[in-house]
Coordinates of C-alpha atoms in Angstrom, one line a residue:
X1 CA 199.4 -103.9 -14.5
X2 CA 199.2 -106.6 -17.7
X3 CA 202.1 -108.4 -18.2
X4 CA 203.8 -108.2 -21.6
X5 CA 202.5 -109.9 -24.3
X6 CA 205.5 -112.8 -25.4
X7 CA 207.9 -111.5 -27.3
X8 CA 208.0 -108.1 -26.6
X9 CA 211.1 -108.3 -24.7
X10 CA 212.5 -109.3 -27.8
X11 CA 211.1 -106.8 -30.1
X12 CA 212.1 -104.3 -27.6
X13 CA 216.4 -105.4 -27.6
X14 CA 215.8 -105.9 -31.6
X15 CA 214.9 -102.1 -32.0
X16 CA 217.6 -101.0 -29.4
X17 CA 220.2 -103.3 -30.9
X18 CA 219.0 -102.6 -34.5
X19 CA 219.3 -98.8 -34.5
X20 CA 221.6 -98.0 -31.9
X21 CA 223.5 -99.6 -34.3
X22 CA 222.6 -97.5 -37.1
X23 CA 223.3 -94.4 -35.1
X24 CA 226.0 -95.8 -33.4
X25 CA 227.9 -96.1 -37.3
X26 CA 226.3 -93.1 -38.6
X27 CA 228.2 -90.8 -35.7
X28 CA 231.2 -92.4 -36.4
X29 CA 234.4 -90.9 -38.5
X30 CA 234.6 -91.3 -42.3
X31 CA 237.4 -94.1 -42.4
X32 CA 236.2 -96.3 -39.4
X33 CA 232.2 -95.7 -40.4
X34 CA 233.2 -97.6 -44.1
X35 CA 234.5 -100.2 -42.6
X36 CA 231.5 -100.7 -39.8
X37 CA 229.0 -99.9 -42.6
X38 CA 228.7 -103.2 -44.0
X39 CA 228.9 -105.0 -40.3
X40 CA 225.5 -102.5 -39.3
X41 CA 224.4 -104.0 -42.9
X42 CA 224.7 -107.6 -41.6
X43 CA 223.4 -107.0 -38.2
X44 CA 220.4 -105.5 -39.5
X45 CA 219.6 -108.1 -41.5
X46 CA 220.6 -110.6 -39.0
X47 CA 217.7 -109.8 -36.8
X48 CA 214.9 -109.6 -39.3
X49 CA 216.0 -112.6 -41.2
X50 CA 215.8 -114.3 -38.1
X51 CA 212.1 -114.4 -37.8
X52 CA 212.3 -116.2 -40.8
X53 CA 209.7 -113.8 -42.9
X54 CA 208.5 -113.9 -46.0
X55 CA 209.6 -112.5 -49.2
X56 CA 205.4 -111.1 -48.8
X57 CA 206.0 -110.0 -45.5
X58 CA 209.5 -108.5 -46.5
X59 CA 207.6 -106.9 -49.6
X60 CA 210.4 -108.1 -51.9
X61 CA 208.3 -109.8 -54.0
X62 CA 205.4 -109.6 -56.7
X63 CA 202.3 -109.1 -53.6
X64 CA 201.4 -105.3 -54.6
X65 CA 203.8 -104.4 -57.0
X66 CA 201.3 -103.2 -59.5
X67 CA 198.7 -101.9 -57.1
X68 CA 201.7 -99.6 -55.9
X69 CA 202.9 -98.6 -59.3
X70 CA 201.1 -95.5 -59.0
X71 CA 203.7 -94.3 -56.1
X72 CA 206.5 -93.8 -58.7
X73 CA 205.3 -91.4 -61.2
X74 CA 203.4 -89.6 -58.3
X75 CA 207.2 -88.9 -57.4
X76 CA 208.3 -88.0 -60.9
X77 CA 205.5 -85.1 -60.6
X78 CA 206.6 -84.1 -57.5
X79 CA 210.0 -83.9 -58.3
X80 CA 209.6 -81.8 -61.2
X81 CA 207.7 -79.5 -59.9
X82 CA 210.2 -78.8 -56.6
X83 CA 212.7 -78.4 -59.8
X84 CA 210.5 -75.6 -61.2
X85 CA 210.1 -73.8 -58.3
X86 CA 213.3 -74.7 -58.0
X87 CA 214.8 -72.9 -60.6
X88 CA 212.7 -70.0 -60.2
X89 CA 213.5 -69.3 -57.1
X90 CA 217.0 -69.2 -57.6
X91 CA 218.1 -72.4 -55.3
X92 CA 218.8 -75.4 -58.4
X93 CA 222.3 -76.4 -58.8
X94 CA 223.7 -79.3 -60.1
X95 CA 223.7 -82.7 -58.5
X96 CA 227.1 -83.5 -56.3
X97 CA 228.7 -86.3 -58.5
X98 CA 225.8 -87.0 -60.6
X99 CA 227.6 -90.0 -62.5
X100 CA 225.8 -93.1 -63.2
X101 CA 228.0 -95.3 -60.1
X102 CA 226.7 -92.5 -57.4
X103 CA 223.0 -92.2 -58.8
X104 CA 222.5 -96.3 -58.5
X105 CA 224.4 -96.5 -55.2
X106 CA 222.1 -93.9 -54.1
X107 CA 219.2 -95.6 -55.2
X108 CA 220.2 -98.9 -53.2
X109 CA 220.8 -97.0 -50.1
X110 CA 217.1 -95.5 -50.4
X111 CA 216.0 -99.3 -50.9
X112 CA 217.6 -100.5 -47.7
X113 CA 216.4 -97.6 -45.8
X114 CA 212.9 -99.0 -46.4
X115 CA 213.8 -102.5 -45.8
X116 CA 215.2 -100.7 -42.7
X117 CA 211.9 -98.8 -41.7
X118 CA 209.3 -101.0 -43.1
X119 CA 210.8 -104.6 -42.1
X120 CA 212.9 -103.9 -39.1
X121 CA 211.2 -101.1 -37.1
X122 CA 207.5 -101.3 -38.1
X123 CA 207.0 -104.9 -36.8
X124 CA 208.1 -104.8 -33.8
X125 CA 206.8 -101.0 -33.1
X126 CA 203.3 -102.2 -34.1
X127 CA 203.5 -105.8 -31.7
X128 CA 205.1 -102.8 -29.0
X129 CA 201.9 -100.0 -29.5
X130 CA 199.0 -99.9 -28.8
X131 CA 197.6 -98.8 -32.4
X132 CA 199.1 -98.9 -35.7
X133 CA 198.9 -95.1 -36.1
X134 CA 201.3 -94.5 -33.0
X135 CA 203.7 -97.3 -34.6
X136 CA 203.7 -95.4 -37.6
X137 CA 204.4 -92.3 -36.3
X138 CA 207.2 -93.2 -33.8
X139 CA 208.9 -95.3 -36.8
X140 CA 208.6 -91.9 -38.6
X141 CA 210.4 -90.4 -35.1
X142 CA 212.8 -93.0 -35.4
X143 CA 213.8 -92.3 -39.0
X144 CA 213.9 -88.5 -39.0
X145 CA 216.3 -88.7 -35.8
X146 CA 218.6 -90.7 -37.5
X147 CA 218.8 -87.9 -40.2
X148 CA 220.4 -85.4 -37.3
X149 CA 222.2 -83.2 -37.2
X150 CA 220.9 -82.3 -41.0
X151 CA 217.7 -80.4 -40.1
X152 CA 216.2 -79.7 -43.5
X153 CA 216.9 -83.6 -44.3
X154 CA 214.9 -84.5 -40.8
X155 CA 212.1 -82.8 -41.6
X156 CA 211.4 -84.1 -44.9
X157 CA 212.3 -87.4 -44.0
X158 CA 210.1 -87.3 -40.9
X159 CA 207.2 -86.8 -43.5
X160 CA 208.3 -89.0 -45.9
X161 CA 208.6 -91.5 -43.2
X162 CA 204.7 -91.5 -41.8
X163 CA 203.7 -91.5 -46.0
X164 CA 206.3 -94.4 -46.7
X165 CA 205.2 -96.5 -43.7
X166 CA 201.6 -96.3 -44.5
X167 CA 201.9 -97.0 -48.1
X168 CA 203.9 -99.9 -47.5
X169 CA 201.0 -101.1 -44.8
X170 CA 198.5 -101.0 -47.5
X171 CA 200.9 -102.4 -50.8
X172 CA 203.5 -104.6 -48.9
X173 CA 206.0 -103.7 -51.5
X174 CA 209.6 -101.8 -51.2
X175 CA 210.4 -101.4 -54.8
X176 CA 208.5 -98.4 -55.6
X177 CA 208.8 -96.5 -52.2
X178 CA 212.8 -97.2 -52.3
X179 CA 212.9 -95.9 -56.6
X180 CA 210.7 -93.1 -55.1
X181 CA 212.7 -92.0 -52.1
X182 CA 215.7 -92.0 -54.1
X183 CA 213.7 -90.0 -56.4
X184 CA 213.0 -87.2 -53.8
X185 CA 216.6 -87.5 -52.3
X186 CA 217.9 -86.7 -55.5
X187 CA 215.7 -84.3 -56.0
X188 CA 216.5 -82.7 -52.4
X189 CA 219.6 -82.6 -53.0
X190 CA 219.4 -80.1 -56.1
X191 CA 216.7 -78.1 -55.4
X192 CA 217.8 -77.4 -51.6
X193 CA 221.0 -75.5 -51.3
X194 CA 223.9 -77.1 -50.4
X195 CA 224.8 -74.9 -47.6
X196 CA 221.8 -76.2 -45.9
X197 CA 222.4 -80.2 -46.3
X198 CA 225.9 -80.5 -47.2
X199 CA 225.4 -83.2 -50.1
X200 CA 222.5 -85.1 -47.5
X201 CA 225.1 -86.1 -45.1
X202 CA 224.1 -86.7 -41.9
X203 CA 225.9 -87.7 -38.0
X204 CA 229.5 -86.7 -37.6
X205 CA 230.1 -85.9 -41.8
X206 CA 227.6 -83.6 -41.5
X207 CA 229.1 -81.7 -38.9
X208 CA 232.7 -82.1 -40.5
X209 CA 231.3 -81.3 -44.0
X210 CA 233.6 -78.7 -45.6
X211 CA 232.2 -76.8 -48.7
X212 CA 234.0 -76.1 -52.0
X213 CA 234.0 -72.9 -51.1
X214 CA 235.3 -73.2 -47.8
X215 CA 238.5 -75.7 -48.5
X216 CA 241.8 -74.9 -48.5

């Protein structure tokens, strides 16, 4: 048996610590999972910041921001025509508070979900693998699961998971896969009944979600 290349010990307790974490926050109550939120924010960061990447490696900067333009209107079509079929299906509804605040804090959250994907589990799933593929596909694993108990939402997101993470291998650049997942979300959210995602919640609030309809 080889022994561990260096470094993979590490990689190994970054993963564990970085989304058990995650899940650990996400599977919390509404009150305490606010206040935790921002300390899984600062852990997370914490451990890829500590490599010292960067802003290239991160994908924060200009390195394939115009190569992965394309990715953004790509989502524009896609999203319209999920709203047409949509709408003639029967399933569009209007967007749970669709105000300006919710739409942009949305779009962040879909930013740092990359940043999570892309510059915390990639890396040290690909030094971990074998291949790139496999890394690619258990980060997708990785992503979808985090989406429980919302099955709808962790099937989508398990796709959109192996796409993001291959794009951003080839463009190393967030800004267009976080605008376009934020896109799709958004677009999930209205075209997919309610019922079936409870306003893309996801651990414990999905489970405690009550609907309009179903509150006292």
């Amino acid at each position: 048996m080889s022994r561990p290349e260096p470094g993979s010990t590490r990689d190994l307790s970054e993963l564990i610590l970085g989304y058990g974490v995650i899940l650990f926050v996400l599977w919390m109550p509404e009150f305490p999972q606010r206040i935790l939120s921002p300390v899984a924010f600062f852990v997370t960061l914490a451990i890829v910041l500590a490599r010292r990447p960067t802003v290239s490696d991160l994908g924060i900067g200009l390195r394939g921001l115009a190569a992965s333009f394309w990715i953004l209107p790509a989502a524009i079509v896609l999203a319209s025509v999920s709203v047409l079929v949509a709408r003639q299906i029967g399933t569009l509804h209007p967007l749970y508070k669709g105000d300006f605040k919710h739409i942009a804090g949305y779009a962040l959250w879909t930013l740092y979900q990359q940043f999570l994907l892309n510059d915390l589990f990639m890396p040290r799933l690909t030094r971990l693998l074998a291949s790139e593929s496999a890394a690619v596909g258990l980060a997708a694993v990785l992503f979808a699961v985090a989406h429980l108990p919302n099955l709808p939402l962790t099937a989508a997101t398990l796709v959109w998971g192996a796409v993001s993470c291959t794009l951003f291998r080839r463009y190393r650049n967030l800004y267009a896969l976080g605008l376009a997942q934020g896109l799709l979300g958004l677009c999930f959210a209205v075209c997919v009944p309610d019922a079936l995602h409870h306003h893309l919640r996801v651990g414990l609030g999905y489970l405690r979600y009550a609907s309009p309809a179903r509150r006292p």
